CSV table of C-alpha atoms and ligand atoms in Angstrom, one decimal:
chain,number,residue,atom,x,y,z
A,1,UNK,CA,64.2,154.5,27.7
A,2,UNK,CA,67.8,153.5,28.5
A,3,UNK,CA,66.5,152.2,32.0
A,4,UNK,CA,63.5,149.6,31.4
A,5,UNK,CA,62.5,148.0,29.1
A,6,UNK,CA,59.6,147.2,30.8
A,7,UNK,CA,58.1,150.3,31.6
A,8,UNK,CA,59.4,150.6,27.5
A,9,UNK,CA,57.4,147.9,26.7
A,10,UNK,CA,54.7,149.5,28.9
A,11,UNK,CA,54.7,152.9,27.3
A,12,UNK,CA,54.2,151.2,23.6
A,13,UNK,CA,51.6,149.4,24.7
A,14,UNK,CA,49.6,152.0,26.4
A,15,UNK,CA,49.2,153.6,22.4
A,16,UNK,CA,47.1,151.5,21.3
A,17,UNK,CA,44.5,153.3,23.0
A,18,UNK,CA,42.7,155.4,20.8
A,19,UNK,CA,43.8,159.0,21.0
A,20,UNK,CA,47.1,157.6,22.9
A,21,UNK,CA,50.4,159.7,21.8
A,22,UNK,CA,53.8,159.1,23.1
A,23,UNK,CA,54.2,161.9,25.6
A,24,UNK,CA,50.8,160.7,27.1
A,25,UNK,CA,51.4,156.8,27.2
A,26,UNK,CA,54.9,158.0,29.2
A,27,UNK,CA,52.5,160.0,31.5
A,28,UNK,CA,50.1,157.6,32.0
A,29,UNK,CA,53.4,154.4,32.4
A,30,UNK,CA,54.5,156.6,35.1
A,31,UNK,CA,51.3,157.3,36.8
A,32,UNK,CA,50.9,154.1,37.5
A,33,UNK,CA,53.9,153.4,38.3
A,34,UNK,CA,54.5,156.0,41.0
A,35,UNK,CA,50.7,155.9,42.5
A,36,UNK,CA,48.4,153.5,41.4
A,37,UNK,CA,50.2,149.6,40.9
A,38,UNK,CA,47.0,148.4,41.8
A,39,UNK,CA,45.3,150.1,39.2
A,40,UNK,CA,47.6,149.0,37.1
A,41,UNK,CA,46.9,145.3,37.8
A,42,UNK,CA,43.5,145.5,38.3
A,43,UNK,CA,43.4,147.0,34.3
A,44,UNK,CA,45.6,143.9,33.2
A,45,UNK,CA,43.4,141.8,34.8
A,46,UNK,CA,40.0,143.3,33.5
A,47,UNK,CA,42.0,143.5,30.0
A,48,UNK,CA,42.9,140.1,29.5
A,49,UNK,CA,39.1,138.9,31.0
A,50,UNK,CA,37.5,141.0,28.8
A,51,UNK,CA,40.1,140.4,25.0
A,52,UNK,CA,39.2,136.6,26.1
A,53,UNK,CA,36.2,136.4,27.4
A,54,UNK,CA,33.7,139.2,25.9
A,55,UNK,CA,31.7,138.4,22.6
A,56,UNK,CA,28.7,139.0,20.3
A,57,UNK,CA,26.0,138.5,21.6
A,58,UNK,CA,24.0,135.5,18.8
A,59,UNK,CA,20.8,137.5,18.8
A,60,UNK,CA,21.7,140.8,18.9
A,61,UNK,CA,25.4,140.9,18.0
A,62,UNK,CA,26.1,143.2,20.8
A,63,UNK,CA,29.4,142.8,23.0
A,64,UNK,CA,28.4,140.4,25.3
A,65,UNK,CA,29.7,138.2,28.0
A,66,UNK,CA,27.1,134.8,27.2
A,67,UNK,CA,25.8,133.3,23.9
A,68,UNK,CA,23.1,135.8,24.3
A,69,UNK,CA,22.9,139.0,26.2
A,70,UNK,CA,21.5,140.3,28.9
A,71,UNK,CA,19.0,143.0,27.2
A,72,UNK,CA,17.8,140.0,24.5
A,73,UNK,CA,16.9,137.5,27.5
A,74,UNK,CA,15.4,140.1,29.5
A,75,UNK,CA,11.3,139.1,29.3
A,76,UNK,CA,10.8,142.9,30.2
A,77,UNK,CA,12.0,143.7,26.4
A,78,UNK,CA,9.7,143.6,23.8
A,79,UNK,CA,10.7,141.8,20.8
A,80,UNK,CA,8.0,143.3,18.6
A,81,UNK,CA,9.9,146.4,18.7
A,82,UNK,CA,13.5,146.0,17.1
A,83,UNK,CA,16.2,149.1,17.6
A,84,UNK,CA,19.4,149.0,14.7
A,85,UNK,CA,22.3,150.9,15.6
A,86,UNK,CA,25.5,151.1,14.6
A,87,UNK,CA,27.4,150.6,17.7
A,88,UNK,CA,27.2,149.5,21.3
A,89,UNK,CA,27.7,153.1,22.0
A,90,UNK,CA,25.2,153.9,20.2
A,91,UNK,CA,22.9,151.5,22.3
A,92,UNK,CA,24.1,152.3,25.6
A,93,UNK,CA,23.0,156.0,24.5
A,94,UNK,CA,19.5,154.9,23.7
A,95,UNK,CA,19.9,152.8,26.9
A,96,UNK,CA,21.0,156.0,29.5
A,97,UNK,CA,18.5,158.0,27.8
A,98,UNK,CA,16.2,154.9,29.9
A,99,UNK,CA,13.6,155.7,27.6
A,100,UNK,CA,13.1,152.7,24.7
A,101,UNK,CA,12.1,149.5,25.7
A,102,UNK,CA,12.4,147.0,23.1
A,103,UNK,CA,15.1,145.3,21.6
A,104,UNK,CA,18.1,146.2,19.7
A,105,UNK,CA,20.1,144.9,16.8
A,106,UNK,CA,24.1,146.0,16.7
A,107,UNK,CA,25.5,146.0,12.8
A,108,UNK,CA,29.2,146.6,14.3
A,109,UNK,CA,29.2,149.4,11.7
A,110,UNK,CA,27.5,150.1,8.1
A,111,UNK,CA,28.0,149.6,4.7
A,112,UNK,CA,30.8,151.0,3.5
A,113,UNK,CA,31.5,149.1,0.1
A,114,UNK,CA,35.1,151.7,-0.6
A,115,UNK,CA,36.3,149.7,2.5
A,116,UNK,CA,35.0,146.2,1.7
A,117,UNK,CA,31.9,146.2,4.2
A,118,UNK,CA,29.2,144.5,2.5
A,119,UNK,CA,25.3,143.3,4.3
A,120,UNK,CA,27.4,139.8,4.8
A,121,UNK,CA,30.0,141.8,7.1
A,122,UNK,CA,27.4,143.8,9.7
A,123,UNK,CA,24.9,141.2,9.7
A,124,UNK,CA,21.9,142.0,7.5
A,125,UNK,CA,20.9,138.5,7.0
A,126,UNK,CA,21.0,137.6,10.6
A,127,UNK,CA,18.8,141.3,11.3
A,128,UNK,CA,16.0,139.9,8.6
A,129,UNK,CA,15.9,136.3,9.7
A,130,UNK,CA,15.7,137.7,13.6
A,131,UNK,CA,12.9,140.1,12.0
A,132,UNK,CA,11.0,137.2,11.0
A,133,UNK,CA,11.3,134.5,13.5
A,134,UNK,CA,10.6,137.4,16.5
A,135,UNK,CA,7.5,138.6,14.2
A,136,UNK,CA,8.7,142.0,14.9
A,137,UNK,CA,6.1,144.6,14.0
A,138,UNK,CA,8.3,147.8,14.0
A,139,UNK,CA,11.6,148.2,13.1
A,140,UNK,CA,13.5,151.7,13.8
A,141,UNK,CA,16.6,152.0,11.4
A,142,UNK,CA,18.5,154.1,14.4
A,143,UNK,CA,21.7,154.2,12.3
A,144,UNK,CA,23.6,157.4,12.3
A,145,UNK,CA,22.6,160.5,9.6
A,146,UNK,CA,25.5,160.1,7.7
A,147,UNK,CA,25.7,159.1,4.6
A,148,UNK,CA,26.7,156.1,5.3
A,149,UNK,CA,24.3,155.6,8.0
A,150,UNK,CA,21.6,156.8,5.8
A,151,UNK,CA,22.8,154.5,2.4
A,152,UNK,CA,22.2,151.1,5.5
A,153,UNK,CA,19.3,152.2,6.6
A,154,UNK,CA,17.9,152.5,2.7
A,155,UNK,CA,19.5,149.3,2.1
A,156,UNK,CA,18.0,147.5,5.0
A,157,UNK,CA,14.6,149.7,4.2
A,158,UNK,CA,14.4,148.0,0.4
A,159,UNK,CA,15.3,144.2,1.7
A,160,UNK,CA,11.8,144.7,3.5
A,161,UNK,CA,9.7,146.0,0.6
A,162,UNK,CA,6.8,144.3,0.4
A,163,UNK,CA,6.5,143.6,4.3
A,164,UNK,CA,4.0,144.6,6.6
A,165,UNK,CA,6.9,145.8,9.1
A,166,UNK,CA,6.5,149.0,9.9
A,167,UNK,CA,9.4,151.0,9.6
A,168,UNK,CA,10.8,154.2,11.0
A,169,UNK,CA,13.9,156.6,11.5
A,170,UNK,CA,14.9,158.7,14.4
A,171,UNK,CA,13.2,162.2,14.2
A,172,UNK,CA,15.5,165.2,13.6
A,173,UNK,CA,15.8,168.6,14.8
A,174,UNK,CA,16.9,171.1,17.3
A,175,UNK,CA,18.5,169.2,19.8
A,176,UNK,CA,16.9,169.3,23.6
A,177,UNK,CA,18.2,172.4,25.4
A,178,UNK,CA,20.4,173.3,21.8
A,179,UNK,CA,20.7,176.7,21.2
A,180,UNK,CA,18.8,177.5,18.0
A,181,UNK,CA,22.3,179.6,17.2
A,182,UNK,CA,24.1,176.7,17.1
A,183,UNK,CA,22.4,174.1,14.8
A,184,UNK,CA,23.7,173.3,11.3
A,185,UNK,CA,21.8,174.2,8.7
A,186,UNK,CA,20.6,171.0,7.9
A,187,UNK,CA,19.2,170.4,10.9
A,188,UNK,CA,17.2,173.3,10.6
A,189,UNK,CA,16.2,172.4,7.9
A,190,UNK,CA,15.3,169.1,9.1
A,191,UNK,CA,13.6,170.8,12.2
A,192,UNK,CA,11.6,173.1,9.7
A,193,UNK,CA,10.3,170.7,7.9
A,194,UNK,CA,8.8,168.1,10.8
A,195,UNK,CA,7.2,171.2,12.4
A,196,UNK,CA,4.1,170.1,14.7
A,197,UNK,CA,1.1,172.3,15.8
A,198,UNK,CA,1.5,173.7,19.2
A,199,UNK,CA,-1.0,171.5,21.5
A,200,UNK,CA,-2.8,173.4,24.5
B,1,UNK,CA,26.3,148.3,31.1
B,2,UNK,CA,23.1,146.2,31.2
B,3,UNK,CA,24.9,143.6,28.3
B,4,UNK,CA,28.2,143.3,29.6
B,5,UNK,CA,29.9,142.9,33.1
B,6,UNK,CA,33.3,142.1,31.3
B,7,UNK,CA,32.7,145.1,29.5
B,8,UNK,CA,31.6,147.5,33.0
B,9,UNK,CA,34.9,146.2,34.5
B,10,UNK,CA,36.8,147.2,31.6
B,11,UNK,CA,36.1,150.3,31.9
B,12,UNK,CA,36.0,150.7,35.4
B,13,UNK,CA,39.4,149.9,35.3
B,14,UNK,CA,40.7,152.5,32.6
B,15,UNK,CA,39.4,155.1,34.4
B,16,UNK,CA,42.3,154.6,36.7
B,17,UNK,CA,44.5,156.5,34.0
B,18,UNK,CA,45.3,159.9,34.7
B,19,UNK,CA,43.0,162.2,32.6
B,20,UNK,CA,40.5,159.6,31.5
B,21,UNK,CA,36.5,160.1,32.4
B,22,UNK,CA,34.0,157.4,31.9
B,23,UNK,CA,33.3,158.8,28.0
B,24,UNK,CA,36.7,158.5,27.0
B,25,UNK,CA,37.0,155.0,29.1
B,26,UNK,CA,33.9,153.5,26.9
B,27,UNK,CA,35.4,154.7,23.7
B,28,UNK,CA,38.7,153.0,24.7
B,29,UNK,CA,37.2,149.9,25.7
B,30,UNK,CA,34.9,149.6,22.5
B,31,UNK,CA,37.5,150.2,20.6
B,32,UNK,CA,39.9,147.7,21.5
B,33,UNK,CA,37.3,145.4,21.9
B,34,UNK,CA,36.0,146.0,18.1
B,35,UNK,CA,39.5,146.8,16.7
B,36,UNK,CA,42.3,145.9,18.8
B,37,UNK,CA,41.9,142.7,20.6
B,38,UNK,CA,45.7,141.7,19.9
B,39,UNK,CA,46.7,145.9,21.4
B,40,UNK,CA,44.7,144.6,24.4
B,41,UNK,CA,46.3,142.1,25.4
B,42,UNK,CA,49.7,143.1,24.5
B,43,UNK,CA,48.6,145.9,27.2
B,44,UNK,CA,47.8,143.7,29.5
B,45,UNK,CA,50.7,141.7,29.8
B,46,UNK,CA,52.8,144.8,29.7
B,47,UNK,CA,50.6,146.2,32.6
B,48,UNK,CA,51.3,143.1,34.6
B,49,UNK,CA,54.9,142.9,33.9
B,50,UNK,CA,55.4,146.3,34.8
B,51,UNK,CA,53.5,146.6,37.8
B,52,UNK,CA,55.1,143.4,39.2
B,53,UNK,CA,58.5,143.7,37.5
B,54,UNK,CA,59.6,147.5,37.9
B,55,UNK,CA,61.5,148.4,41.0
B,56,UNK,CA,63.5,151.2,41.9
B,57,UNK,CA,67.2,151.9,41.4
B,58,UNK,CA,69.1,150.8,44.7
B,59,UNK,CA,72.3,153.6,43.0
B,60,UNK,CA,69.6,156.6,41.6
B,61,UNK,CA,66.1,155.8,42.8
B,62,UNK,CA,64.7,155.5,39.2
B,63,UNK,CA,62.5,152.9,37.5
B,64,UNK,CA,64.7,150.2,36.8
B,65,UNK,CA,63.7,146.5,36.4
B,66,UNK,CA,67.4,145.2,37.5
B,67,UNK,CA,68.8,146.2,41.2
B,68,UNK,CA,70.8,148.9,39.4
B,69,UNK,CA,69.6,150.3,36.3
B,70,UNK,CA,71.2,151.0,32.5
B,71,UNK,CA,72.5,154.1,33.3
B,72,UNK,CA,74.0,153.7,36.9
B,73,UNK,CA,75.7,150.5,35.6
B,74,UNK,CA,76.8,152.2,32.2
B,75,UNK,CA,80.4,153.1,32.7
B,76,UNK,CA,80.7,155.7,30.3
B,77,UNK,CA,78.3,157.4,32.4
B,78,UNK,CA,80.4,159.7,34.6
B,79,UNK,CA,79.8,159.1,38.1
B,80,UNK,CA,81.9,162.5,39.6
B,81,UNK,CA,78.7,164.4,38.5
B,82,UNK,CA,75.1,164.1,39.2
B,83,UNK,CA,72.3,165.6,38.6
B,84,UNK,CA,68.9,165.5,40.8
B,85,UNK,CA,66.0,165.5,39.2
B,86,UNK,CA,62.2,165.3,41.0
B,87,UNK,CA,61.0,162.5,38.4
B,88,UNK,CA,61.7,159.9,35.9
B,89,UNK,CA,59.7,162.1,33.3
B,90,UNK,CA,62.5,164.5,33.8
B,91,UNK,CA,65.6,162.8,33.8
B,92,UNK,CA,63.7,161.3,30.5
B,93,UNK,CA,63.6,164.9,28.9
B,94,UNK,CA,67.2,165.7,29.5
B,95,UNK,CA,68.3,162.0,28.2
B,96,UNK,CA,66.1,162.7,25.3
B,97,UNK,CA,68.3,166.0,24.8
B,98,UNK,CA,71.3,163.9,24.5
B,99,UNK,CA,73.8,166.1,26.1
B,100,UNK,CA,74.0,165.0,29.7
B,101,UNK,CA,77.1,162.2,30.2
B,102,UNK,CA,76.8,161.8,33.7
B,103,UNK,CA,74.5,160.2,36.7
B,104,UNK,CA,71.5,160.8,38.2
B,105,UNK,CA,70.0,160.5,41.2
B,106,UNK,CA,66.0,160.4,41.0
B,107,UNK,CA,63.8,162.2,44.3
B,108,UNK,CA,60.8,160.9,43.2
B,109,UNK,CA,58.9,164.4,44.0
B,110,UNK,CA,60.1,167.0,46.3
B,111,UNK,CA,59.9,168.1,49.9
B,112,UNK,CA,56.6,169.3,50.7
B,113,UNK,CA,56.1,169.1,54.4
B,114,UNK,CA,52.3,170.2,54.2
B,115,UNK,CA,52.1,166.2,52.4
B,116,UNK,CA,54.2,164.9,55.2
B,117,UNK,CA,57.4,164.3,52.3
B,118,UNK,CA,60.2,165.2,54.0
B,119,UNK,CA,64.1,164.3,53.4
B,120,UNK,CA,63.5,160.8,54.5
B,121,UNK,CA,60.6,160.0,51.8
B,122,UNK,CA,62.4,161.6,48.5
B,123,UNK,CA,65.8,159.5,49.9
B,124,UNK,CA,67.9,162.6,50.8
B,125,UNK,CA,70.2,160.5,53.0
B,126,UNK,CA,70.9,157.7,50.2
B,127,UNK,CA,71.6,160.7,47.6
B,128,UNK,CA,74.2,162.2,50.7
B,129,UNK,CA,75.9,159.0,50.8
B,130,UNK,CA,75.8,158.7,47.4
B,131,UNK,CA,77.7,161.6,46.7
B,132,UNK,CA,80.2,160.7,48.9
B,133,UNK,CA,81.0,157.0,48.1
B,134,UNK,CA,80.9,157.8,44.3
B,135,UNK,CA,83.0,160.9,45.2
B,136,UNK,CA,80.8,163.4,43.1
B,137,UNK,CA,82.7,166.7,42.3
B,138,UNK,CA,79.8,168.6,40.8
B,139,UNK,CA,76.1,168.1,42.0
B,140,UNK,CA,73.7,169.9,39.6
B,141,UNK,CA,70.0,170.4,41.4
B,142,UNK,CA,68.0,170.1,38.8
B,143,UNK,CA,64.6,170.2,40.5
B,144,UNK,CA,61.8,172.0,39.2
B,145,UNK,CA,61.5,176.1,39.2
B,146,UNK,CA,58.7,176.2,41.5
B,147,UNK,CA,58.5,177.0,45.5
B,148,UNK,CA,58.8,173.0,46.2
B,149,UNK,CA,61.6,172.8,43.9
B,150,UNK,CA,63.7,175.4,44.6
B,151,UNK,CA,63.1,174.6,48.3
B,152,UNK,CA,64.0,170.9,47.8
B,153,UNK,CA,67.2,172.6,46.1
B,154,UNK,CA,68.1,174.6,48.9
B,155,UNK,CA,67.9,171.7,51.6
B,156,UNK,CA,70.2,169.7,49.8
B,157,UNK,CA,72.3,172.4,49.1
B,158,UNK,CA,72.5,173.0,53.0
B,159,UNK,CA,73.0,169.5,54.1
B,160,UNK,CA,76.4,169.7,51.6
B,161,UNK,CA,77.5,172.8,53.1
B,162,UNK,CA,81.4,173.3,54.3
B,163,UNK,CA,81.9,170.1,51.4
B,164,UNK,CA,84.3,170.8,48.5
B,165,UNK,CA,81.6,170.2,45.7
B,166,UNK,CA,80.6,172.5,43.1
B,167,UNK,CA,76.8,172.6,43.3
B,168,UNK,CA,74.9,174.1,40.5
B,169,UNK,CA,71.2,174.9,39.1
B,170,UNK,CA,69.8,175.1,35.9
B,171,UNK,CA,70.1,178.3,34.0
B,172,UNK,CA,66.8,180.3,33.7
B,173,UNK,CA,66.2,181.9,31.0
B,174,UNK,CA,64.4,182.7,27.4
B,175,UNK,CA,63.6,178.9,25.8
B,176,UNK,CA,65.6,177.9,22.7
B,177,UNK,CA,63.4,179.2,19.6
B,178,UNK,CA,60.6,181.1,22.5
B,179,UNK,CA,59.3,184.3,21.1
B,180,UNK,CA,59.7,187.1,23.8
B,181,UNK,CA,56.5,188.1,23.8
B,182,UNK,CA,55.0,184.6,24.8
B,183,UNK,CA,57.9,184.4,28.0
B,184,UNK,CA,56.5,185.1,31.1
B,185,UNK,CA,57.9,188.0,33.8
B,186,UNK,CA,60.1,186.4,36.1
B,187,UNK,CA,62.0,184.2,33.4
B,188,UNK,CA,63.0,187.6,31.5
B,189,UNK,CA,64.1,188.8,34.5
B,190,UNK,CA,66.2,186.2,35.1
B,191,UNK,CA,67.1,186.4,31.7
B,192,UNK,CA,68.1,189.8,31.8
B,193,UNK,CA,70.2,189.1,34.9
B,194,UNK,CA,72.2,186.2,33.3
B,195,UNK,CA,72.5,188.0,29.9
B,196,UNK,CA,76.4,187.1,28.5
B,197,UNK,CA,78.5,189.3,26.3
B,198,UNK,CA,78.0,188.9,23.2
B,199,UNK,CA,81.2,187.0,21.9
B,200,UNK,CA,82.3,186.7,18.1
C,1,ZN,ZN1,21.7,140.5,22.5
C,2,ZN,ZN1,70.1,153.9,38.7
């Protein structure tokens, strides 16, 4: 724009938010601008805080503000039980569903060798030594059902042969509420397949 | 988020952008917190430049980080017309068309005494006295085709009545490339009322 550079400067930067085009970065620039500088500040601020200050958690490799996070110091958490997911979206998932109590393990991705992502890269050593030294007793491969997701959770799977670890995948099937209409065909499938008997 | 403040405050904060919900915050966040740590705070620092750095015109009102901005200081810009537009977003549009050589003068919204904006808010007096210091011989109301707009048109028009200048409106009509069918009622009646002989 011929008449800032700054809100120019603005407007680029605003794309590197993930489904961020040009026409919405200019809405959003101007937005703030007109109605809500504060806003505006207040994300700088929380920005820069959190590009400097937020890392992975040691035990758990989650985002985390300390060494180690909140969920892995909380006593409450059971360390016998260990959760791997693929992201911390995934966790905070698990987490708002408010049911699981134990602890977690965050790969920051799966293997993925066309791109380069080895075990070394989403931290399969540091899972199996943290499997060991917290004499964890189940371990739930929570990764996603792709076949990526599935291909890490194998791989993790076959690192432990031999252990007395017990270790399990998420169940699936027709999803809560789903409409039976709806569901991909594997999934029905899948749904078929883990039938239960109906209990009075 | 139970593992992160940095991380609740992040997101927190991008909700402030028009259009984003606390999903589409958390996928922002994790992803420039996994992928784009350098985007971040490049955003950041434009945020806080912006907010703290972007003024308005003292000449046209618009977003301008010097007293006068580009275009009121560019003098191959004519100043004998000028054209009033309710936002930057707009006077961005018609730059971006290319065609337009002369001045500006941004309302920043329109009348809408139901909000309490009246003349005194959108600068109607400073765009009065602009057109007379800068001797403007056409002013072309280029505020939006709704009720606001049109009224905002019409008061201006007013305050300029018994003056010699030529004060014009955007032609209505069927869009560059539109399909007829897709054009709605009232612009094809306004098309049909403007229609032109055809000329060879
Ligand atoms: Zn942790
Ligand atoms: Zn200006």
């Amino acid at each position: 724009m011929a008449f800032s550079p700054l809100v120019d400067e603005l407007v680029e930067s605003l794309r590197c938010l993930p489904g961020v085009g040009q026409k919405t970065a200019q809405r959003m620039a101007f937005h703030l601008l007109e109605r809500a500088r504060s806003g505006g500040t207040r994300l700088s601020d929380a920005l820069s805080n959190a590009m400097e200050g937020v890392r992975r958690c040691e035990s758990c490799q989650n985002f985390s503000d300390t060494e180690v996070c909140g969920i892995c110091e909380n006593p409450a958490r059971s360390n016998g039980t260990l959760c791997v997911v693929e992201s911390p979206s995934d966790l905070l998932a698990i987490e708002q569903a408010g049911d699981y109590k134990g602890s977690y393990f965050v790969l920051m991705g799966h293997l993925s060798p066309i791109d380069g992502v080895g075990p070394e890269e989403i931290g399969i050593e540091r899972l199996l030594r943290r499997v060991r030294s917290d004499a964890v007793t189940e371990l739930i491969l929570a990764t996603n059902p792709t076949v990526e997701g599935e291909a890490t959770a194998h791989y993790i799977s076959d690192r432990l042969d031999g252990s007395e670890i017990l270790i399990t995948r998420l169940a699936h099937g027709i999803p809560v509420g789903g409409e039976l209409g709806y569901v991909d065909g594997f999934t029905l499938t899948h749904a078929f397949r883990g039938r239960k008997p109906l209990l009075d």
